[in-house]
Coordinates of C-alpha atoms in Angstrom, one line a residue:
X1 CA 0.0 0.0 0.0
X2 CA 1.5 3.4 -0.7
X3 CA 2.7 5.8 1.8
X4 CA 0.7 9.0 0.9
X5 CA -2.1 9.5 3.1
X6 CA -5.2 9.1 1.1
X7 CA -8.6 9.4 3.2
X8 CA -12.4 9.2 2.3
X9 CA -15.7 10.4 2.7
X10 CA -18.3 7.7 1.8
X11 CA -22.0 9.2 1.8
X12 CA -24.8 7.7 1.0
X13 CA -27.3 9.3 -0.9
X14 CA -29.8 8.6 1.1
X15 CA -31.4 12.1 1.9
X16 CA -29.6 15.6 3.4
X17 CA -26.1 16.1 4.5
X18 CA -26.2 15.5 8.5
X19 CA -24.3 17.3 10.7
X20 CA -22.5 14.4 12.1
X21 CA -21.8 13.3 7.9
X22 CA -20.6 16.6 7.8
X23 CA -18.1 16.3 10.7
X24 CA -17.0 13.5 9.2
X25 CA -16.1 14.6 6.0
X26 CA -14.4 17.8 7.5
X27 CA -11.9 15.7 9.6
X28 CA -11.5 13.8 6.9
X29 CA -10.8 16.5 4.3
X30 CA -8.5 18.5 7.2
X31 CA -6.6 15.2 7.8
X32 CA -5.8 14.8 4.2
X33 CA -5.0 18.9 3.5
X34 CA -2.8 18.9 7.0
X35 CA -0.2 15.9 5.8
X36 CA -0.1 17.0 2.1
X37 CA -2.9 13.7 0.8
X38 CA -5.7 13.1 -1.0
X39 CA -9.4 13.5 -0.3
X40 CA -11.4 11.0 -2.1
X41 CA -15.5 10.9 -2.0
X42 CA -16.7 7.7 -2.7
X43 CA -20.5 7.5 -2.6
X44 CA -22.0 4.3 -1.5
X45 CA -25.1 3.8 -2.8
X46 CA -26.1 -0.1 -2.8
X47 CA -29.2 0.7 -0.2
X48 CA -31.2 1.2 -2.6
X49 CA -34.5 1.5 -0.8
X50 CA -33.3 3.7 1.3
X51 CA -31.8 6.1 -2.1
X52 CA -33.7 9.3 -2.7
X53 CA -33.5 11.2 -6.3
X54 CA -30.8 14.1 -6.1
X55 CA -29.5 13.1 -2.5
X56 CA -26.2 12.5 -4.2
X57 CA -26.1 16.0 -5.3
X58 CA -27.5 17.5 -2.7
X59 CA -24.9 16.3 -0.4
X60 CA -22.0 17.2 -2.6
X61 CA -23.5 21.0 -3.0
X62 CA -23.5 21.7 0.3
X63 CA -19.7 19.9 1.4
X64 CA -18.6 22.5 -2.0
X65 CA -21.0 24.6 0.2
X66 CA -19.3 24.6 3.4
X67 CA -15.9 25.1 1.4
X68 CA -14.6 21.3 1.1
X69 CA -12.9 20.8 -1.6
X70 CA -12.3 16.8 -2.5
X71 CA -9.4 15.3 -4.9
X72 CA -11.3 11.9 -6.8
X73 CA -14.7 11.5 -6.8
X74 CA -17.8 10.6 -9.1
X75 CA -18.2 14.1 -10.2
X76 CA -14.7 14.9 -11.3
X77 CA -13.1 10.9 -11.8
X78 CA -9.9 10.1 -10.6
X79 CA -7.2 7.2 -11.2
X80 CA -9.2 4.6 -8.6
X81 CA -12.7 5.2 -9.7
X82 CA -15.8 4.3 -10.5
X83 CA -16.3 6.3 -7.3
X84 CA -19.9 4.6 -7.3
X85 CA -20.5 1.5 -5.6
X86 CA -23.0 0.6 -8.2
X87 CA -20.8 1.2 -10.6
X88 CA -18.1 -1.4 -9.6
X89 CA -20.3 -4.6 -9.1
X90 CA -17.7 -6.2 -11.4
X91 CA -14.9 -5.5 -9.6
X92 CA -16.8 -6.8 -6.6
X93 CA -17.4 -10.3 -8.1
X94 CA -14.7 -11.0 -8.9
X95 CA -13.4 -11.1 -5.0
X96 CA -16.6 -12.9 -4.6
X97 CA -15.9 -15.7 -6.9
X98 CA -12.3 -16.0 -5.0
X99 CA -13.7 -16.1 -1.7
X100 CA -15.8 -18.6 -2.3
X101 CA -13.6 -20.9 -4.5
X102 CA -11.3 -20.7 -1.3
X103 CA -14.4 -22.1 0.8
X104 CA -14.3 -18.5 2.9
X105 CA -17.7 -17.3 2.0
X106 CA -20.4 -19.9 1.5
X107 CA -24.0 -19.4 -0.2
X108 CA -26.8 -19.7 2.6
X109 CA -30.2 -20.8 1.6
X110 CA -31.8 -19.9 4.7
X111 CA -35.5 -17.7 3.9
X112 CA -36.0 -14.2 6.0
X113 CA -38.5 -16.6 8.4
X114 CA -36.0 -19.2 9.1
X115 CA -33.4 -16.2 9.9
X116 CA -36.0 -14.6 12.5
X117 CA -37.2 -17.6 13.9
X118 CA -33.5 -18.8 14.6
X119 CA -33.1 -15.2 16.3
X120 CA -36.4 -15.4 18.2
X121 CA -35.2 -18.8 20.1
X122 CA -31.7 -17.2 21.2
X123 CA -33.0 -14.6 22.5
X124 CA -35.7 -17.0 24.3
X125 CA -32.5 -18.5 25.4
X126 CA -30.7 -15.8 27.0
X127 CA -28.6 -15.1 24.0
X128 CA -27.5 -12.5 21.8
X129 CA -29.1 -13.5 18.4
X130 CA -26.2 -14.2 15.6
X131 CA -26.5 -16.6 12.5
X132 CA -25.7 -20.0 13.7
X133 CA -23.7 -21.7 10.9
X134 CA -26.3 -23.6 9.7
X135 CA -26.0 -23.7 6.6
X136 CA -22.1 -23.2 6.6
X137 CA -21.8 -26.7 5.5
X138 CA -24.0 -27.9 2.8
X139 CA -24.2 -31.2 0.7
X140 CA -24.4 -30.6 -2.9
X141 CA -27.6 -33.0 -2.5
X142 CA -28.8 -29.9 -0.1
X143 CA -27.6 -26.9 -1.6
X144 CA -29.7 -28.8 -5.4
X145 CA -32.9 -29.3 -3.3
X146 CA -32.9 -25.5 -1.9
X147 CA -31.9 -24.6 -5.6
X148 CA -34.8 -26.5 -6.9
X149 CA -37.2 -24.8 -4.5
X150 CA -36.1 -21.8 -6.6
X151 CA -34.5 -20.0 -3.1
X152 CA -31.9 -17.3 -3.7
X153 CA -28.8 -17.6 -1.6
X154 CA -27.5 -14.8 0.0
X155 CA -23.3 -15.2 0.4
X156 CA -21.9 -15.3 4.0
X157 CA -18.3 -14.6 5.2
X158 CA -17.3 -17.8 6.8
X159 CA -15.8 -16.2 9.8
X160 CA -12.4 -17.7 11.2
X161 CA -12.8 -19.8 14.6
X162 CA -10.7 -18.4 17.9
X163 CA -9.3 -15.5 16.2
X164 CA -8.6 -12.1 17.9
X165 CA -8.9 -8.9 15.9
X166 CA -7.4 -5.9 17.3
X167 CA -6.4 -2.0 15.6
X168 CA -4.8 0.4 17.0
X169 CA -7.1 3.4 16.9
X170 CA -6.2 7.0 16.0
X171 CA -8.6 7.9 19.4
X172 CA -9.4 5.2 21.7
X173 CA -5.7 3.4 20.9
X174 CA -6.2 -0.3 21.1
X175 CA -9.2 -2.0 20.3
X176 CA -10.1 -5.8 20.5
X177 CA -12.4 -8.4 19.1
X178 CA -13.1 -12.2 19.0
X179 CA -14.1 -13.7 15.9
X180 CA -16.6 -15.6 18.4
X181 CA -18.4 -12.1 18.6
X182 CA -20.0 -12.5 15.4
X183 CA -21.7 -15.2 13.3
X184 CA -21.0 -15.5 9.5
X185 CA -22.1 -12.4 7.8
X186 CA -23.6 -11.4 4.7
X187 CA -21.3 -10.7 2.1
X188 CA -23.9 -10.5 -0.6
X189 CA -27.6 -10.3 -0.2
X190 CA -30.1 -12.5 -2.2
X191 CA -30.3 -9.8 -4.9
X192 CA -26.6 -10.0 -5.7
X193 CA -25.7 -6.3 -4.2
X194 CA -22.8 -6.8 -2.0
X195 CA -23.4 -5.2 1.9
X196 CA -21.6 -2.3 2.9
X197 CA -18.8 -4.2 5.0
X198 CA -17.4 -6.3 1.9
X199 CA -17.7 -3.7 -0.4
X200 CA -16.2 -0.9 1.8
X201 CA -13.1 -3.3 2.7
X202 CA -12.6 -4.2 -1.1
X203 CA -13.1 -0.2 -2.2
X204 CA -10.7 1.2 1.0
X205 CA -7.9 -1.5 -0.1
X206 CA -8.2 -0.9 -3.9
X207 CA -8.0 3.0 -3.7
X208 CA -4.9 2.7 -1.6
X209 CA -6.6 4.3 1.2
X210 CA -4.6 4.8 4.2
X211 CA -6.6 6.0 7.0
X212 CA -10.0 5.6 8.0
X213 CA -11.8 8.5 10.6
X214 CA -15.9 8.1 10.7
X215 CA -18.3 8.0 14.0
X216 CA -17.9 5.7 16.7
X217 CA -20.9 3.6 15.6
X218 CA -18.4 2.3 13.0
X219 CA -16.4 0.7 15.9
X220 CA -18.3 -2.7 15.7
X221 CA -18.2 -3.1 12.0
X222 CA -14.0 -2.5 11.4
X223 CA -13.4 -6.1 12.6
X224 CA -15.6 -7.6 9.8
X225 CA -13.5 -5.3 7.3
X226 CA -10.4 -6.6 9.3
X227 CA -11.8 -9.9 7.9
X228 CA -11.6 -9.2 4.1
X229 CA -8.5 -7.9 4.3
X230 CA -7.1 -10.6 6.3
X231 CA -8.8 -13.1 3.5
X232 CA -6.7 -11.4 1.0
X233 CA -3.4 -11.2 2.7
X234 CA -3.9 -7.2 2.6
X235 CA -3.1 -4.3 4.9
X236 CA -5.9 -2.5 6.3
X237 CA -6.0 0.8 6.7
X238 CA -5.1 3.3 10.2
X239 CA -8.4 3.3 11.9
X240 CA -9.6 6.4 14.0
X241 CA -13.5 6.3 15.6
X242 CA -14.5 9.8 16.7
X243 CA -17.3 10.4 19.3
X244 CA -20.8 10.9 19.6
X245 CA -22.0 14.2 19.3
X246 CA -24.7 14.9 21.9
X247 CA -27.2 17.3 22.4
X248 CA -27.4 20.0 25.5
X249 CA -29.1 17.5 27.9
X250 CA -26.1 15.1 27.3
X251 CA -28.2 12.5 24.9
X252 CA -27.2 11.3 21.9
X253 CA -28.3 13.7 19.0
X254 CA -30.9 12.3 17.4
X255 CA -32.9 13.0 14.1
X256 CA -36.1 13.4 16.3
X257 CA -34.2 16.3 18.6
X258 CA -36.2 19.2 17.0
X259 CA -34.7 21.6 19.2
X260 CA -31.9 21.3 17.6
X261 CA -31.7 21.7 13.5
X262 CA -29.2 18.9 12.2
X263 CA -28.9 19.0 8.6
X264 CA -26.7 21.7 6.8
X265 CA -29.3 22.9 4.4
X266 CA -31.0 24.4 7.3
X267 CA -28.1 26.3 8.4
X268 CA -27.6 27.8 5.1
X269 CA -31.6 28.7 4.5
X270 CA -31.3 30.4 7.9
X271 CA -28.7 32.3 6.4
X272 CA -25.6 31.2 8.3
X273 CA -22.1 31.6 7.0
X274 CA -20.4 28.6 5.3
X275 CA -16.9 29.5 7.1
X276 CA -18.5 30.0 10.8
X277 CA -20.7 26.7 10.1
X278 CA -17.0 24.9 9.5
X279 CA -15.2 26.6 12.1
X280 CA -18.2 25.2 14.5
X281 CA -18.5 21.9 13.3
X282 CA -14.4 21.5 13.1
X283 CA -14.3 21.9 16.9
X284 CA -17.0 18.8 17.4
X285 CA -14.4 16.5 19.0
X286 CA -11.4 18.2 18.3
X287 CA -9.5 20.8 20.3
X288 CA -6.7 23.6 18.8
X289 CA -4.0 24.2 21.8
X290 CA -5.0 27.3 23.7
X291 CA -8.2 29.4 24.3
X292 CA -8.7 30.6 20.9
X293 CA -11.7 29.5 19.0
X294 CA -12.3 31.3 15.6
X295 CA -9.7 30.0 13.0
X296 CA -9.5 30.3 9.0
X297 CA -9.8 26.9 7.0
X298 CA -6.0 27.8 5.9
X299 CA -5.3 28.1 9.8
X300 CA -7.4 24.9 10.6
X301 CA -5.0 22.7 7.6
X302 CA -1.8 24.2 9.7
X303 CA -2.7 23.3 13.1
X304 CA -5.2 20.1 12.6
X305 CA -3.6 17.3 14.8
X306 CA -5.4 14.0 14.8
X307 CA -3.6 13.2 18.2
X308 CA -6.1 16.0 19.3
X309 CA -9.1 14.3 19.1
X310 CA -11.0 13.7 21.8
X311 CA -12.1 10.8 23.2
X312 CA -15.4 12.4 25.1
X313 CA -18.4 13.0 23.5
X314 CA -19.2 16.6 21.6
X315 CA -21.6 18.6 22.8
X316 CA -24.1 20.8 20.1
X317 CA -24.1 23.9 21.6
X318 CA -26.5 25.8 19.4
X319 CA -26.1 28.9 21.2
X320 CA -22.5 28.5 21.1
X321 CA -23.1 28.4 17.0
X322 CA -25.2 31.4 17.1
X323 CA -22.4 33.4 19.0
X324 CA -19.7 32.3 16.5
X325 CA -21.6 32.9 13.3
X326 CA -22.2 36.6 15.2
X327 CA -18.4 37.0 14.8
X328 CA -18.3 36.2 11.3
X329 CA -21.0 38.2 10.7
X330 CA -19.3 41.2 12.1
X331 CA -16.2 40.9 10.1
X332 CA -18.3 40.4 7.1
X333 CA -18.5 43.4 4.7
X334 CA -22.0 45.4 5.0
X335 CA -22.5 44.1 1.3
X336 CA -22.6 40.5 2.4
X337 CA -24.6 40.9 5.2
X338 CA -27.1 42.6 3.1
X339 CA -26.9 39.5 1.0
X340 CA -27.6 37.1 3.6
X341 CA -30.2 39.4 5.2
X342 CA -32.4 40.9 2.7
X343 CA -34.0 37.5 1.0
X344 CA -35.5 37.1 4.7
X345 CA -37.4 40.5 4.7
X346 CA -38.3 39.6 1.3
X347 CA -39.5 36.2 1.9
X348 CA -41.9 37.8 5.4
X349 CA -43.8 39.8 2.7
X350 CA -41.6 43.2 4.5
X351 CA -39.5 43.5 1.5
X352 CA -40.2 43.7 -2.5
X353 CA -38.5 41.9 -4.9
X354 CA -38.4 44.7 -7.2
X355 CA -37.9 48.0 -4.8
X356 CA -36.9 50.9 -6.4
X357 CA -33.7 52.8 -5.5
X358 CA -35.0 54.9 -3.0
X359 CA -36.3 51.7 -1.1
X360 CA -32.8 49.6 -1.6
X361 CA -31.2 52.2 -0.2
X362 CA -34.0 52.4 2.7
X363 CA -33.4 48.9 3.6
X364 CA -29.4 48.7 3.5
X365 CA -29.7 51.5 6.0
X366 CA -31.7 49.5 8.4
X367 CA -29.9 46.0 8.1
X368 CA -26.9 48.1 8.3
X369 CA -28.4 49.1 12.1
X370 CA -28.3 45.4 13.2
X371 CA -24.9 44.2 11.4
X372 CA -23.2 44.0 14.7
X373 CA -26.3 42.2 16.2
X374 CA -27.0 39.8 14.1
X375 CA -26.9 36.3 14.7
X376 CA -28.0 34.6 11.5
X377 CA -29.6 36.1 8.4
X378 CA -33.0 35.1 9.1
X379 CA -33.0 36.5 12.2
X380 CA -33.3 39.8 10.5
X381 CA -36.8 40.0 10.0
X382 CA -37.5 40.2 14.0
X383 CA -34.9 42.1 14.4
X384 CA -36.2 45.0 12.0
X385 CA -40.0 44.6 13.1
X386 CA -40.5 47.8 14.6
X387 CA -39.5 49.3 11.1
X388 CA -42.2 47.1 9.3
X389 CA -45.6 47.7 12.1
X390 CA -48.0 50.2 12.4
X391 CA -49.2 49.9 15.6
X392 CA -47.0 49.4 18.9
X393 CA -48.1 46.7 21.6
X394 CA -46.1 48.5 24.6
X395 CA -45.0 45.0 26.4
X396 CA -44.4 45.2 30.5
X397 CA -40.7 47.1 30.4
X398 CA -41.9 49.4 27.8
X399 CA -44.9 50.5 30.0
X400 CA -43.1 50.8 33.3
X401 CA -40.7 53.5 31.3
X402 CA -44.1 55.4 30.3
X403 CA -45.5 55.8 33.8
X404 CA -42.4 57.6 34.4
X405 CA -43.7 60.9 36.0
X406 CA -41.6 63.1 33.7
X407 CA -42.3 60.9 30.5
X408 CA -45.1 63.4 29.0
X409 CA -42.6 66.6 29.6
X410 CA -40.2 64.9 27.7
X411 CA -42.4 63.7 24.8
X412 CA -44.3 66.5 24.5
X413 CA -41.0 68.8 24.3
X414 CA -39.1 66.3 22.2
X415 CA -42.3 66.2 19.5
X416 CA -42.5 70.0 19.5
X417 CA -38.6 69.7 18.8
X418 CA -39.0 67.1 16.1
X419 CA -42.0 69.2 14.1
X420 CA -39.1 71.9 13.7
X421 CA -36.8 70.0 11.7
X422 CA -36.7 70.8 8.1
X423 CA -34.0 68.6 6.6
X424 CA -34.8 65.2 8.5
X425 CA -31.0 63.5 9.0
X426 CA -29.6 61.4 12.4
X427 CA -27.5 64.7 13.0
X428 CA -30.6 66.7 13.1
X429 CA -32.6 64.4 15.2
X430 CA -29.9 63.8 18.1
X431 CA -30.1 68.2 18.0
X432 CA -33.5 67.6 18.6
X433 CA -32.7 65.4 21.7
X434 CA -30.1 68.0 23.1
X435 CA -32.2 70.5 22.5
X436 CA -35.4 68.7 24.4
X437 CA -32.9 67.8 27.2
X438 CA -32.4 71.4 28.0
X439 CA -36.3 72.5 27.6
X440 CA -36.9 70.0 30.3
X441 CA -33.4 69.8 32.1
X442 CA -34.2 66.1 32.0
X443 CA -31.4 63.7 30.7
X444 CA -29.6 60.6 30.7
X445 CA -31.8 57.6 30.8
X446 CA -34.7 59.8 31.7
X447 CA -34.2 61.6 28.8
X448 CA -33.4 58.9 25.9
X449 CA -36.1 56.1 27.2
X450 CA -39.2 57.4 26.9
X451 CA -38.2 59.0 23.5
X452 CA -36.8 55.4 22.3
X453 CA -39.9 53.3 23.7
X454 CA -42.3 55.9 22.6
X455 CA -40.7 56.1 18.7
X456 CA -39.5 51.8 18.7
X457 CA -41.9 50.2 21.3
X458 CA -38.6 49.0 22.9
X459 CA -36.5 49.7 25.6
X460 CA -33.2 48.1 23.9
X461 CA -32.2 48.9 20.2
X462 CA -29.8 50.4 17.7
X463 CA -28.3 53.6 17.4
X464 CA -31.4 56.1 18.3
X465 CA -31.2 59.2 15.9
X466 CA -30.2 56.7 12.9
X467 CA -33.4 54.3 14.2
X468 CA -36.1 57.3 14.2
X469 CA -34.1 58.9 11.0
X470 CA -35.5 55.5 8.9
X471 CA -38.9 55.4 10.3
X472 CA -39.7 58.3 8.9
X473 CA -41.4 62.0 10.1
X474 CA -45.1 60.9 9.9
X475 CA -44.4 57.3 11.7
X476 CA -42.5 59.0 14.3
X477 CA -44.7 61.6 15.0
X478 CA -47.7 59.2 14.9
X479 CA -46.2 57.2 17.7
X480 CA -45.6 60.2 19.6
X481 CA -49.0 61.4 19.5
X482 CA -50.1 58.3 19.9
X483 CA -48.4 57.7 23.7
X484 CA -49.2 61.1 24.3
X485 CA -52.9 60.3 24.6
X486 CA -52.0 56.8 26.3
X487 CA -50.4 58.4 29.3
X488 CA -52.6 61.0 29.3

């Protein structure tokens, strides 16, 4: 086997890229970038029950999405392809024929009933169900009556008696298995599709790859791979089992956690950045040395050390997410965040597809109030809701400021202010302030939060002057009027 590292990503297309698929592939791809090798996808795509139209596709559009970049695969070939597992069912039987000319895989007549009845009366018996052997040694005289009942055989992997497996792995260092563990496995099913742990030790050892890293659930299947390549007097490749990823509450995430949004597509129709999604996911498992949490991909290639990965399970923090994509969003240039924002306000029915200038304008001005605030693009459209509403629903804080004893001094002079402007600008408006603060020798909060609840309906917000600037003169003085004769 050659000494470059050489590392895959195996999806199946079976629906949207997972976060935990993602992980997978990004350790993968950052393994491969940090010692100079190759990232191959292979897609493995034999389920094909469980195969949906376009999951293929969808899955490579949003790894290009996150920014992972791979060296072989189905879409752009490579030296060891076909990079589809349907595609090489050739190359497959042909290691099938061996195998069984050897006498290491057998063909097992043995119907779905027979199967789950056999199970059924182990675990009746205390035990842990696994094929018995039965039919591990047919008579010709047996294998022509099955044949002549017209049943398919599935092919098993006759598995070697009294044999310990054991792999050093890249996290959890040495791992060990008996051969008594398990009963002969399918190889092939009945409709001649091999199963995922022969044709996944036959793919790994004939596209030279040299290290393996997927989710710990892998753990019990590596011995069977073991297997094949034992069979064949082959090497197998560096193994490396990386943790659960659990939710807040310390359970395993799960597809029914709706809490907690698990498939990348979501992140990116939120509007979530691509490089603050793989910053995020990168630290599921895996720890930089030092405090420092934000990193580049380039950075992440440099400093990815597989000896860092840890052996407790990752928690999803999704708050933790939200803070991190708020970083990225704040270095991000007002142009992009109006690019991730404004498709939101659009899509609420708050926006027009086709605004004028005058409008554009208008609503770069008010996302451009939140860009330091923002968590995620979609959270735009609550953020900006006091732009969008006519009337004000004055929640508990917001009336407590209002029954202020000098609240209708202070809207009443800052109103009489705000009728005198001519030229309506932020500059203007915070004269209109100063000059209202020394009408009524009021100031400070005093001052500023009965004019920002009366104008917002909020007692937290953006920059005041620039927020009453974009409402406009008749909102403003609406609202104004309008608490006037509430506190009145």
């Amino acid at each position: 086997m050659t000494k470059k590292v050489r590392v895959r990503y195996a999806p199946s297309p079976t629906g949207h890229l997972h976060i935990g698929n993602a992980r997978t592939a990004l350790f993968n791809y950052l393994y491969a970038k940090h010692l100079g090798g190759s990232f191959i996808i292979r897609t493995e795509d034999t389920d094909a029950k469980r195969n949906v139209e376009g999951g293929e596709e969808s899955q490579l559009n949003y790894l290009k999405w996150l920014g992972i970049k791979w060296d072989e695969g189905a879409d752009i070939g490579g030296e060891y392809g076909p990079y589809r597992q349907m595609e090489r069912l050739d190359i497959y039987q042909k290691y099938v024929d061996e195998l069984l000319e050897r006498g290491l895989a057998y063909k097992c007549y043995m119907t779905e009933e027979e199967l789950e009845q056999e199970r059924e009366e182990q675990r009746a018996n205390g035990q842990v169900p696994k094929y018995s052997g039965a039919h591990r040694d047919l008579t010709e005289e047996q294998i022509e009556q099955f044949e002549a009942e017209g049943r398919q055989p599935s092919i098993r992997f006759r598995v070697p008696d009294q044999k310990t497996y054991t792999f050093q792995d890249i996290v959890r260092e040495k791992i060990t298995f008996e051969s008594s563990d398990f009963g002969d496995w399918v190889m092939v099913k009945k409709n001649g599709i091999p199963t995922y742990n022969f044709a996944v030790a036959i793919d790994d050892h004939l596209m030279e790859i040299s290290h393996v890293l997927r989710g710990e659930e892998h753990i019990s299947n590596t011995p069977k791979q073991m297997m094949i390549f034992d069979a064949f007097g082959w090497e197998p490749p560096q193994y490396g089992h990386m943790t659960l990823i659990l939710n807040e509450n310390r359970k395993k995430l799960s597809k029914r956690d709706e809490h907690i949004l698990q498939f990348i597509e979501q992140y990116k129709n939120l509007g979530y950045l691509p490089e603050a999604l793989f910053n995020f996911i990168a630290l599921l498992g895996w720890s930089p040395v030092g405090e420092e949490e934000i990193f580049t991909q380039e950075q992440f290639i440099e400093i990815f050390d597989p000896e860092r990965l840890s052996t407790s399970p990752a928690i999803f923090d999704p708050a933790k997410l939200k803070w991190m994509n708020n970083q990225y969003i704040k270095q991000a240039s007002l142009e992009e965040v109006v690019e991730l924002s404004r498709p939101h306000l659009i899509a609420a029915g708050r926006l027009s597809e086709n605004m004028d200038e005058v409008t554009k304008q208008w609503a770069i001005d008010v996302i451009r109030l939140y860009h330091d605030q923002l968590s995620y693009g979609a959270e735009i459209v609550e953020l900006t809701e006091l732009f969008f509403k006519e009337d004000i629903q004055y929640d508990e804080d917001a009336m407590n400021v209002l029954k202020e004893e000098q609240v209708p001094e202070v809207i009443t002079g800052f109103l009489s202010q705000f009728e005198q402007i001519e030229q309506l600008s932020p500059d203007n408006i915070k004269a209109a302030i100063k000059a209202t603060q020394k009408e009524t020798k009021q100031k400070g909060k005093k001052l500023f939060m009965p004019i920002r609840v009366a104008t917002t309906g909020q007692v937290h917000g953006p920059e005041l002057p620039n927020a009453i600037h974009l409402l406009g003169p008749e909102i403003v003085k609406a609202r104004l009027n309008n608490v006037l004769s509430l506190i009145k």
